[in-house]
Short mmCIF file of C-alpha atoms in Angstrom, two decimals:
data_model
loop_
_atom_site.label_atom_id
_atom_site.label_comp_id
_atom_site.label_asym_id
_atom_site.label_seq_id
_atom_site.Cartn_x
_atom_site.Cartn_y
_atom_site.Cartn_z
CA MET A 1 9.19 32.94 7.07
CA THR A 2 9.21 29.47 8.66
CA ILE A 3 5.59 29.82 9.84
CA PHE A 4 4.52 31.08 6.43
CA TYR A 5 6.17 28.05 4.80
CA ARG A 6 4.81 25.57 7.40
CA TYR A 7 1.23 26.79 7.07
CA GLY A 8 0.70 25.77 3.46
CA PHE A 9 2.64 28.35 1.48
CA GLY A 10 5.27 25.81 0.54
CA LEU A 11 5.15 22.83 2.86
CA ARG A 12 1.91 20.84 2.42
CA CYS A 13 2.06 17.40 4.02
CA LEU A 14 4.36 15.58 6.38
CA TYR A 15 4.82 11.82 6.24
CA ALA A 16 5.75 10.03 9.44
CA ILE A 17 6.31 6.48 10.64
CA ARG A 18 6.73 4.59 13.89
CA PRO A 19 7.52 1.05 14.97
CA MET A 20 4.51 -1.01 15.97
CA GLU A 21 5.22 -0.50 19.67
CA LEU A 22 2.79 0.81 22.28
CA ILE A 23 3.07 4.43 23.32
CA ASP A 24 3.28 5.49 26.94
CA CYS A 25 -0.13 6.72 28.02
CA LYS A 26 -2.53 6.43 30.92
CA PRO A 27 -5.71 4.39 30.46
CA CYS A 28 -8.87 6.45 30.08
CA ALA A 29 -11.97 5.28 31.90
CA GLY A 30 -15.38 5.19 30.30
CA TYR A 31 -14.25 4.35 26.76
CA VAL A 32 -14.32 1.11 24.79
CA PHE A 33 -11.94 0.48 21.88
CA VAL A 34 -12.95 -1.88 19.08
CA GLU A 35 -12.36 -2.69 15.44
CA LEU A 36 -15.59 -2.36 13.50
CA PRO A 37 -16.82 -5.22 11.34
CA LYS A 38 -17.33 -4.22 7.70
CA ALA A 39 -21.10 -4.29 8.12
CA GLU A 40 -20.78 -1.40 10.59
CA TYR A 41 -18.50 0.94 8.61
CA TYR A 42 -21.47 3.22 8.01
CA LEU A 43 -21.36 4.10 11.74
CA VAL A 44 -18.16 6.09 11.15
CA TYR A 45 -19.83 8.30 8.52
CA PRO A 46 -21.02 11.06 10.93
CA LEU A 47 -17.43 11.51 12.16
CA TYR A 48 -16.20 11.47 8.57
CA LEU A 49 -18.56 14.40 7.87
CA ALA A 50 -17.36 16.18 11.01
CA LEU A 51 -13.79 15.80 9.73
CA TYR A 52 -14.79 17.47 6.45
CA ARG A 53 -16.47 20.33 8.31
CA HIS A 54 -13.26 20.67 10.34
CA TYR A 55 -11.25 20.92 7.09
CA CYS A 56 -13.39 23.87 5.95
CA LYS A 57 -12.42 25.97 8.97
CA SER A 58 -9.27 27.94 9.70
CA PRO A 59 -6.40 27.24 9.29
CA PHE A 60 -7.28 24.59 6.65
CA PHE A 61 -9.76 26.24 4.31
CA ILE A 62 -9.98 22.94 2.41
CA ASN A 63 -13.42 22.81 0.84
CA ARG A 64 -13.87 19.39 -0.71
CA LYS A 65 -17.17 17.71 -1.27
CA PRO A 66 -17.48 14.66 1.02
CA GLU A 67 -18.59 11.30 -0.31
CA THR A 68 -22.14 10.13 0.28
CA GLN A 69 -22.56 7.51 2.98
CA GLU A 70 -22.94 4.80 0.34
CA ALA A 71 -19.82 5.94 -1.53
CA PHE A 72 -17.93 6.16 1.78
CA VAL A 73 -18.72 2.53 2.60
CA ILE A 74 -17.98 1.35 -0.95
CA SER A 75 -14.62 3.15 -1.11
CA SER A 76 -13.70 1.77 2.33
CA MET A 77 -14.44 -1.76 1.09
CA GLN A 78 -12.56 -1.26 -2.19
CA GLU A 79 -9.54 0.11 -0.35
CA GLU A 80 -9.81 -2.74 2.15
CA ALA A 81 -9.72 -0.13 4.91
CA ARG A 82 -10.21 -1.06 8.53
CA TYR A 83 -11.80 1.14 11.18
CA PHE A 84 -10.66 1.21 14.78
CA VAL A 85 -12.92 3.29 16.99
CA ALA A 86 -13.33 4.66 20.49
CA GLU A 87 -16.83 4.50 21.93
CA GLN A 88 -18.36 6.15 24.94
CA ASN A 89 -21.82 5.05 26.09
CA GLY A 90 -22.19 3.03 22.88
CA LYS A 91 -21.50 5.99 20.57
CA ILE A 92 -18.41 6.36 18.40
CA CYS A 93 -16.39 9.44 19.35
CA ALA A 94 -13.10 8.81 17.51
CA PHE A 95 -11.80 6.70 14.64
CA LEU A 96 -8.64 5.63 12.86
CA ARG A 97 -8.88 4.39 9.28
CA ILE A 98 -6.09 1.92 8.50
CA SER A 99 -5.07 0.97 4.96
CA ALA A 100 -2.41 -1.18 3.34
CA SER A 101 -0.67 1.86 1.89
CA GLY A 102 -0.58 5.60 2.25
CA GLU A 103 0.16 8.31 -0.25
CA PRO A 104 3.93 7.84 -0.53
CA PHE A 105 4.67 4.99 -2.92
CA ALA A 106 7.58 3.90 -0.72
CA ALA A 107 5.29 3.24 2.24
CA THR A 108 3.86 -0.11 1.23
CA GLY A 109 4.53 -3.73 1.93
CA ARG A 110 3.55 -6.76 3.94
CA ILE A 111 4.84 -5.35 7.23
CA TYR A 112 3.45 -1.82 6.89
CA ARG A 113 0.06 -0.21 7.51
CA HIS A 114 -0.96 3.43 7.14
CA ILE A 115 -3.43 5.74 8.87
CA THR A 116 -5.55 7.21 6.06
CA GLY A 117 -8.19 8.90 8.18
CA ALA A 118 -8.44 10.08 11.76
CA TYR A 119 -10.82 12.17 13.81
CA CYS A 120 -11.80 12.69 17.43
CA GLN A 121 -14.81 14.76 18.43
CA PRO A 122 -13.64 17.95 20.15
CA GLU A 123 -15.34 17.20 23.47
CA HIS A 124 -13.28 14.00 23.79
CA ARG A 125 -9.90 15.56 23.04
CA GLY A 126 -7.32 15.98 25.79
CA LYS A 127 -8.58 12.95 27.74
CA GLY A 128 -6.16 10.36 26.38
CA VAL A 129 -8.79 8.82 24.10
CA TYR A 130 -6.72 9.08 20.95
CA GLN A 131 -3.55 7.78 22.57
CA ASN A 132 -5.48 4.76 23.86
CA LEU A 133 -7.14 4.23 20.47
CA LEU A 134 -3.72 4.38 18.84
CA ASN A 135 -2.43 1.79 21.34
CA PHE A 136 -5.42 -0.48 20.72
CA THR A 137 -4.80 -0.26 16.97
CA ILE A 138 -1.06 -0.85 17.32
CA ALA A 139 -1.64 -3.91 19.52
CA ALA A 140 -4.08 -5.42 17.01
CA LEU A 141 -1.81 -4.79 14.02
CA LYS A 142 1.31 -6.00 15.82
CA GLU A 143 -0.51 -9.23 16.68
CA GLU A 144 -1.03 -9.71 12.93
CA GLY A 145 2.70 -9.30 12.23
CA TYR A 146 2.87 -5.67 11.08
CA THR A 147 5.98 -3.84 12.25
CA ARG A 148 5.53 -0.24 11.00
CA LEU A 149 2.67 2.27 11.11
CA GLY A 150 2.64 5.42 9.00
CA VAL A 151 0.59 8.59 8.81
CA ASN A 152 0.56 11.70 6.68
CA PHE A 153 -0.96 14.98 7.77
CA GLU A 154 -1.24 18.60 6.71
CA SER A 155 1.58 20.79 7.98
CA PHE A 156 -0.91 23.57 8.63
CA ASN A 157 -2.90 21.53 11.17
CA PRO A 158 -1.28 22.66 14.44
CA THR A 159 -3.22 20.21 16.62
CA GLY A 160 -2.63 17.23 14.35
CA ARG A 161 0.98 18.19 13.76
CA GLY A 162 1.64 18.31 17.50
CA PHE A 163 -0.07 14.95 18.10
CA TRP A 164 1.44 12.99 15.21
CA LEU A 165 4.99 14.29 15.70
CA LYS A 166 4.80 13.37 19.38
CA TYR A 167 4.35 9.68 18.49
CA PHE A 168 5.71 9.36 14.93
CA THR A 169 8.98 10.34 13.25
CA ALA A 170 8.69 12.44 10.10
CA TYR A 171 10.67 11.03 7.19
CA THR A 172 9.63 13.18 4.23
CA ASN A 173 7.24 15.91 3.16
CA SER A 174 5.50 17.28 0.13
CA VAL A 175 5.43 20.85 -1.01
CA VAL A 176 3.06 22.94 -3.05
CA ARG A 177 4.45 24.25 -6.28
CA ARG A 178 2.43 26.98 -7.86
CA ILE A 179 2.98 27.38 -11.57
CA ASP A 180 2.74 30.98 -12.72
CA GLU A 181 -0.24 30.88 -15.08
CA ARG A 182 1.30 33.66 -17.21
CA ILE A 183 3.60 30.98 -18.63
CA ILE A 184 0.75 29.70 -20.82
CA GLN A 185 -0.06 33.07 -22.34
CA GLN A 186 0.69 33.16 -26.03
CA ARG A 187 3.16 35.69 -27.30
#
């Protein structure tokens, strides 16, 4: 029953937080970590599309229509998002989208930032790229005076769940409540 609940038939999202302290990880050679200037946000778009294709597969089965590249850049600017990326041979292979707030209304404020998008190409996983990207991001945000970093993720993403809960502490969750549509039938 726990697995059934965890994989989207009840539990939907987990919300987690961590102090803005570096995680323990080994450096990974061959990668460069940078924050993109706003004029280069469009470079993240191919990974954004890969993330949406990933959502369509098992165990997600989330079929949402992705934004166009123009809408992606505009919404990033409107949200005042920031993109931290990992590059190998001059090509972006992973990103973290950082915003002033996340979905939970309680996770806002001058000392808090939230991960609102994240993806690493499969061929770069398991090499420490994401841990190093997370450290690069944490160092940059800590330098600016932020003390907490949050993330929310789908409970039915076993890879993401394992990664995020290794480095963040869950503090709340959301659940799916299905209303029985027979309630609206007239009698």
